[in-house]
Amino acid sequence: MKFGVVQFPGSCDERDAVHAASLVGEAELLWHADPDLKGSDAVIVPGGFSYGDYLRAGAIARFAPVMESVIAFARHGGLVLGICNGFQVLCEARLLPGALLPNAGLRFVCRQVDLEVANGSTAFTRACSSGGADSAGSGAQAQHLSIPAKHACGRYYADSDTLSAMTEAGQVVLRYAPHENFNGSVADIAGVCNEQGNVFGMMPHPEHAVDALTGSIDGLAIFQSMRMAAEGATTAAESARA
Amino acid sequence: MRARVLIRPKAGILDPQGQAVERALPALGFDGVEHVHVGRLVELDVGDAGQLDGMCQRLLANPLIEEYEVQLLDGQTGTPSP
């Protein structure tokens, strides 16, 4: 399977995203001014400060030529992962509900965070629930991921009606573990998906947690999940054709 | 036509910038300061003022988190003041 990783002027995590995705499949950069997704089976909108984050984080990037294709790809059911600035871009593009606001403490924060997988059956988290010594036989126990976060504008917000609909529908995918919600996100939300489940955004950076040398490999599960989902979809499509 | 767009955080959404300013003013001896909110100001010349609402909805503001107010500055040109 092939991951396309969008590169805006001001992106800074696209190369780590390519590296992480290449551990589970092929990966290629997609330049912001080129609407061609180059046959990608999944798209990653990476972290950084696209177009300088002028006006609001993600507000300008959302109108980049490549984003028109990403939006069409998402509307046809393609898998789209937004990380940090990518999450902000996907919210601005209305592919995901809600918005990201400046951290409650107004500071840029860079730290390892403990996350709980609130929905382990999505196309982006299904690999989280399998494996892991402490998850065996303890269905009630939430799977935890240790992943770095680094942002100044990561306070997730959605109004209360949207929030209850999302919670009901399992769209709250990742939450900060108790005492880990450093940015003031509503309901400790760290990652959400759309209603259809094919678009997912998270503030922490799974692409920075794929090598034991840097402290954690928990981020790999996100990319492995996407591979499982993409291959499952291919298999289903193939059997439908057969 | 010169226009001014005032953008504010929606009521009820935590505004840490406003809070920080609200705490800072009394520290400088300015008493009786309440309900401070910090927003954004966009000034622009437009050919068709009827398009301003669309501009706000699509780009200048995020209606999920912000309120906006359009002011038309009649009789003014876009020439920057000296």
XYZ file of N, CA, C and O in Angstrom, chain A residues 160-241:
328
model
N -21.488 21.480 22.676
C -21.911 20.314 23.470
C -22.799 19.360 22.672
O -22.712 18.138 22.849
N -23.613 19.874 21.752
C -24.450 18.984 20.937
C -23.581 18.109 20.038
O -23.780 16.889 19.929
N -22.614 18.758 19.377
C -21.693 18.019 18.506
C -20.954 16.958 19.305
O -20.815 15.804 18.887
N -20.518 17.381 20.507
C -19.738 16.495 21.355
C -20.518 15.246 21.764
O -19.994 14.131 21.719
N -21.777 15.430 22.132
C -22.519 14.232 22.554
C -22.809 13.333 21.364
O -22.748 12.107 21.494
N -23.070 13.929 20.185
C -23.276 13.098 18.995
C -22.004 12.327 18.651
O -22.046 11.134 18.313
N -20.864 12.995 18.768
C -19.583 12.341 18.464
C -19.296 11.204 19.434
O -18.815 10.137 19.042
N -19.547 11.464 20.719
C -19.278 10.454 21.737
C -20.143 9.223 21.498
O -19.671 8.078 21.537
N -21.417 9.501 21.216
C -22.374 8.431 20.915
C -21.909 7.578 19.739
O -22.008 6.356 19.748
N -21.386 8.242 18.711
C -21.018 7.555 17.468
C -19.602 6.975 17.493
O -19.142 6.427 16.489
N -18.910 7.088 18.633
C -17.557 6.530 18.718
C -16.515 7.348 17.974
O -15.447 6.836 17.638
N -16.817 8.623 17.732
C -15.874 9.463 16.989
C -14.758 10.046 17.863
O -13.799 10.590 17.337
N -14.927 9.931 19.170
C -13.822 10.305 20.063
C -12.900 9.090 20.120
O -13.231 8.060 20.702
N -11.747 9.194 19.483
C -10.879 8.032 19.275
C -9.757 7.977 20.309
O -9.445 6.921 20.842
N -9.157 9.136 20.606
C -8.069 9.187 21.586
C -8.369 10.263 22.620
O -8.850 11.341 22.283
N -8.069 9.919 23.879
C -8.183 10.928 24.943
C -6.857 11.000 25.687
O -6.131 10.004 25.788
N -6.551 12.195 26.230
C -5.424 12.306 27.135
C -5.777 11.530 28.391
O -6.905 11.619 28.895
N -4.826 10.750 28.898
C -5.042 10.008 30.138
C -5.218 11.024 31.277
O -4.846 12.186 31.127
N -5.775 10.571 32.432
C -5.964 11.504 33.552
C -4.686 12.293 33.871
O -3.605 11.719 33.886
N -4.827 13.588 34.066
C -3.735 14.529 34.382
C -2.801 14.791 33.206
O -1.743 15.389 33.381
N -3.128 14.321 32.022
C -2.254 14.513 30.864
C -2.777 15.579 29.900
O -2.125 15.888 28.913
N -3.982 16.088 30.169
C -4.594 17.058 29.256
C -3.994 18.451 29.498
O -4.547 19.264 30.213
N -2.843 18.692 28.880
C -2.083 19.915 29.162
C -2.579 21.138 28.390
O -2.161 22.255 28.656
N -3.451 20.918 27.391
C -3.840 22.056 26.550
C -5.271 22.534 26.787
O -5.692 23.517 26.189
N -6.009 21.832 27.676
C -7.364 22.263 27.997
C -8.432 21.768 27.040
O -9.533 22.330 26.984
N -8.127 20.708 26.276
C -9.112 20.171 25.336
C -10.388 19.742 26.037
O -10.346 19.173 27.132
N -11.523 19.993 25.407
C -12.801 19.592 25.972
C -12.850 18.057 26.044
O -12.361 17.363 25.137
N -13.327 17.543 27.166
C -13.483 16.097 27.383
C -12.170 15.326 27.162
O -12.189 14.148 26.789
N -11.047 15.984 27.390
C -9.709 15.373 27.262
C -9.439 14.793 25.868
O -8.664 13.837 25.716
N -10.062 15.369 24.853
C -9.970 14.785 23.515
C -8.621 15.077 22.854
O -8.190 16.224 22.766
N -7.976 14.003 22.387
C -6.684 14.140 21.698
C -6.794 13.773 20.225
O -5.940 14.163 19.421
N -7.841 12.997 19.866
C -7.992 12.596 18.469
C -9.429 12.229 18.160
O -10.108 11.606 18.985
N -9.908 12.647 16.979
C -11.299 12.363 16.596
C -11.359 11.893 15.135
O -10.474 12.201 14.339
N -12.420 11.157 14.820
C -12.622 10.776 13.421
C -13.970 11.322 12.939
O -14.790 11.789 13.739
N -14.177 11.269 11.637
C -15.451 11.726 11.081
C -16.515 10.635 11.262
O -16.221 9.526 11.737
N -17.733 10.950 10.882
C -18.833 10.007 11.064
C -18.599 8.703 10.315
O -18.917 7.624 10.799
N -18.032 8.819 9.108
C -17.806 7.633 8.278
C -16.612 6.819 8.763
O -16.447 5.668 8.366
N -15.739 7.440 9.569
C -14.605 6.713 10.125
C -13.385 6.640 9.225
O -12.427 5.934 9.542
N -13.374 7.370 8.112
C -12.221 7.292 7.197
C -11.289 8.505 7.290
O -10.261 8.539 6.625
N -11.674 9.501 8.102
C -10.811 10.669 8.305
C -10.559 10.792 9.806
O -11.494 10.719 10.602
N -9.289 10.946 10.162
C -8.909 10.954 11.575
C -7.863 12.034 11.810
O -6.952 12.211 11.003
N -8.018 12.769 12.910
C -7.015 13.767 13.268
C -6.614 13.601 14.714
O -7.434 13.257 15.565
N -5.315 13.824 15.001
C -4.826 13.749 16.382
C -3.748 14.808 16.577
O -3.006 15.121 15.651
N -3.695 15.382 17.779
C -2.664 16.397 18.045
C -1.298 15.778 18.324
O -0.303 16.271 17.807
N -1.168 14.729 19.138
C 0.161 14.142 19.348
C 0.700 13.506 18.051
O -0.052 13.293 17.101
N 2.005 13.224 18.067
C 2.702 12.842 16.829
C 3.102 11.369 16.793
O 4.208 11.031 17.239
N 2.282 10.498 16.219
C 2.661 9.090 16.161
C 3.912 8.851 15.315
O 4.660 7.898 15.559
N 4.160 9.732 14.334
C 5.327 9.533 13.458
C 6.648 9.772 14.183
O 7.705 9.380 13.681
N 6.585 10.406 15.369
C 7.798 10.608 16.166
C 7.985 9.479 17.188
O 8.879 9.554 18.016
N 7.105 8.492 17.147
C 7.193 7.397 18.128
C 7.188 6.061 17.394
O 6.271 5.252 17.542
N 8.201 5.859 16.550
C 8.263 4.608 15.778
C 9.612 3.912 15.945
O 9.890 2.920 15.285
N 10.458 4.427 16.848
C 11.796 3.860 17.029
C 12.122 3.874 18.523
O 12.000 4.933 19.167
N 12.528 2.717 19.047
C 12.817 2.612 20.482
C 13.892 3.615 20.899
O 13.931 4.065 22.054
N 14.748 3.992 19.965
C 15.823 4.938 20.265
C 15.279 6.274 20.775
O 15.917 6.953 21.578
N 14.074 6.651 20.297
C 13.503 7.927 20.735
C 12.430 7.734 21.803
O 11.611 8.616 22.034
N 12.418 6.568 22.444
C 11.622 6.413 23.655
C 10.360 5.585 23.561
O 9.897 5.065 24.559
N 9.762 5.474 22.381
C 8.494 4.739 22.278
C 8.256 4.328 20.829
O 8.633 5.043 19.900
N 7.644 3.173 20.668
C 7.242 2.759 19.313
C 5.718 2.665 19.224
O 5.176 2.071 18.304
N 5.029 3.305 20.176
C 3.568 3.187 20.217
C 2.887 3.828 19.008
O 1.764 3.484 18.652
N 3.551 4.786 18.378
C 2.956 5.469 17.228
C 2.778 4.567 16.016
O 1.908 4.813 15.173
N 3.604 3.516 15.964
C 3.530 2.596 14.819
C 2.134 2.009 14.633
O 1.705 1.749 13.509
N 1.436 1.793 15.761
C 0.117 1.139 15.707
C -0.852 1.919 14.814
O -1.718 1.340 14.158
N -0.699 3.244 14.774
C -1.597 4.069 13.949
C -1.381 3.732 12.462
O -2.338 3.528 11.709
N -0.112 3.641 12.072
C 0.201 3.367 10.666
C -0.133 1.917 10.297
O -0.620 1.629 9.205
N 0.130 1.001 11.255
C -0.226 -0.407 11.021
C -1.734 -0.561 10.864
O -2.209 -1.314 10.007
N -2.481 0.181 11.680
C -3.944 0.113 11.590
C -4.403 0.551 10.200
O -5.281 -0.084 9.591
N -3.810 1.649 9.707
C -4.204 2.159 8.388
C -3.899 1.135 7.307
O -4.674 0.955 6.370
N -2.774 0.445 7.454
C -2.439 -0.585 6.465
C -3.478 -1.711 6.512
O -3.975 -2.170 5.479
N -3.797 -2.141 7.742
C -4.801 -3.212 7.889
C -6.118 -2.780 7.249
O -6.763 -3.551 6.531
N -6.515 -1.537 7.500
C -7.798 -1.042 6.987
C -7.767 -0.944 5.465
O -8.723 -1.345 4.787
N -6.661 -0.430 4.927
C -6.563 -0.269 3.471
C -6.555 -1.627 2.789
O -7.203 -1.833 1.756
N -5.845 -2.582 3.376
C -5.791 -3.916 2.764
C -7.109 -4.640 2.913
O -7.537 -5.353 2.004
N -7.759 -4.420 4.041
C -9.086 -5.006 4.241
C -10.063 -4.483 3.217
O -10.843 -5.249 2.638
N -9.964 -3.168 2.943
C -10.864 -2.554 1.967
C -10.590 -3.115 0.585
O -11.514 -3.387 -0.185
N -9.284 -3.317 0.270
C -8.924 -3.885 -1.032
C -9.473 -5.288 -1.153
O -10.066 -5.659 -2.159
N -9.283 -6.064 -0.098
C -9.768 -7.440 -0.113
C -11.285 -7.474 -0.311
O -11.800 -8.244 -1.124
N -11.980 -6.609 0.396
C -13.436 -6.568 0.288
C -13.853 -6.175 -1.128
O -14.768 -6.777 -1.707
N -13.125 -5.188 -1.697
C -13.450 -4.745 -3.049
C -13.176 -5.858 -4.049
O -13.948 -6.075 -4.993
N -12.070 -6.586 -3.813
C -11.732 -7.683 -4.727
C -12.764 -8.797 -4.667
O -13.182 -9.319 -5.695
N -13.185 -9.139 -3.455
C -14.164 -10.219 -3.344
C -15.521 -9.789 -3.905
O -16.267 -10.604 -4.429
N -15.789 -8.469 -3.832
C -17.035 -7.967 -4.403
C -17.008 -8.090 -5.932
O -18.016 -8.381 -6.557
N -15.802 -7.870 -6.486
C -15.659 -7.963 -7.949
C -15.701 -9.413 -8.399
O -16.173 -9.716 -9.480
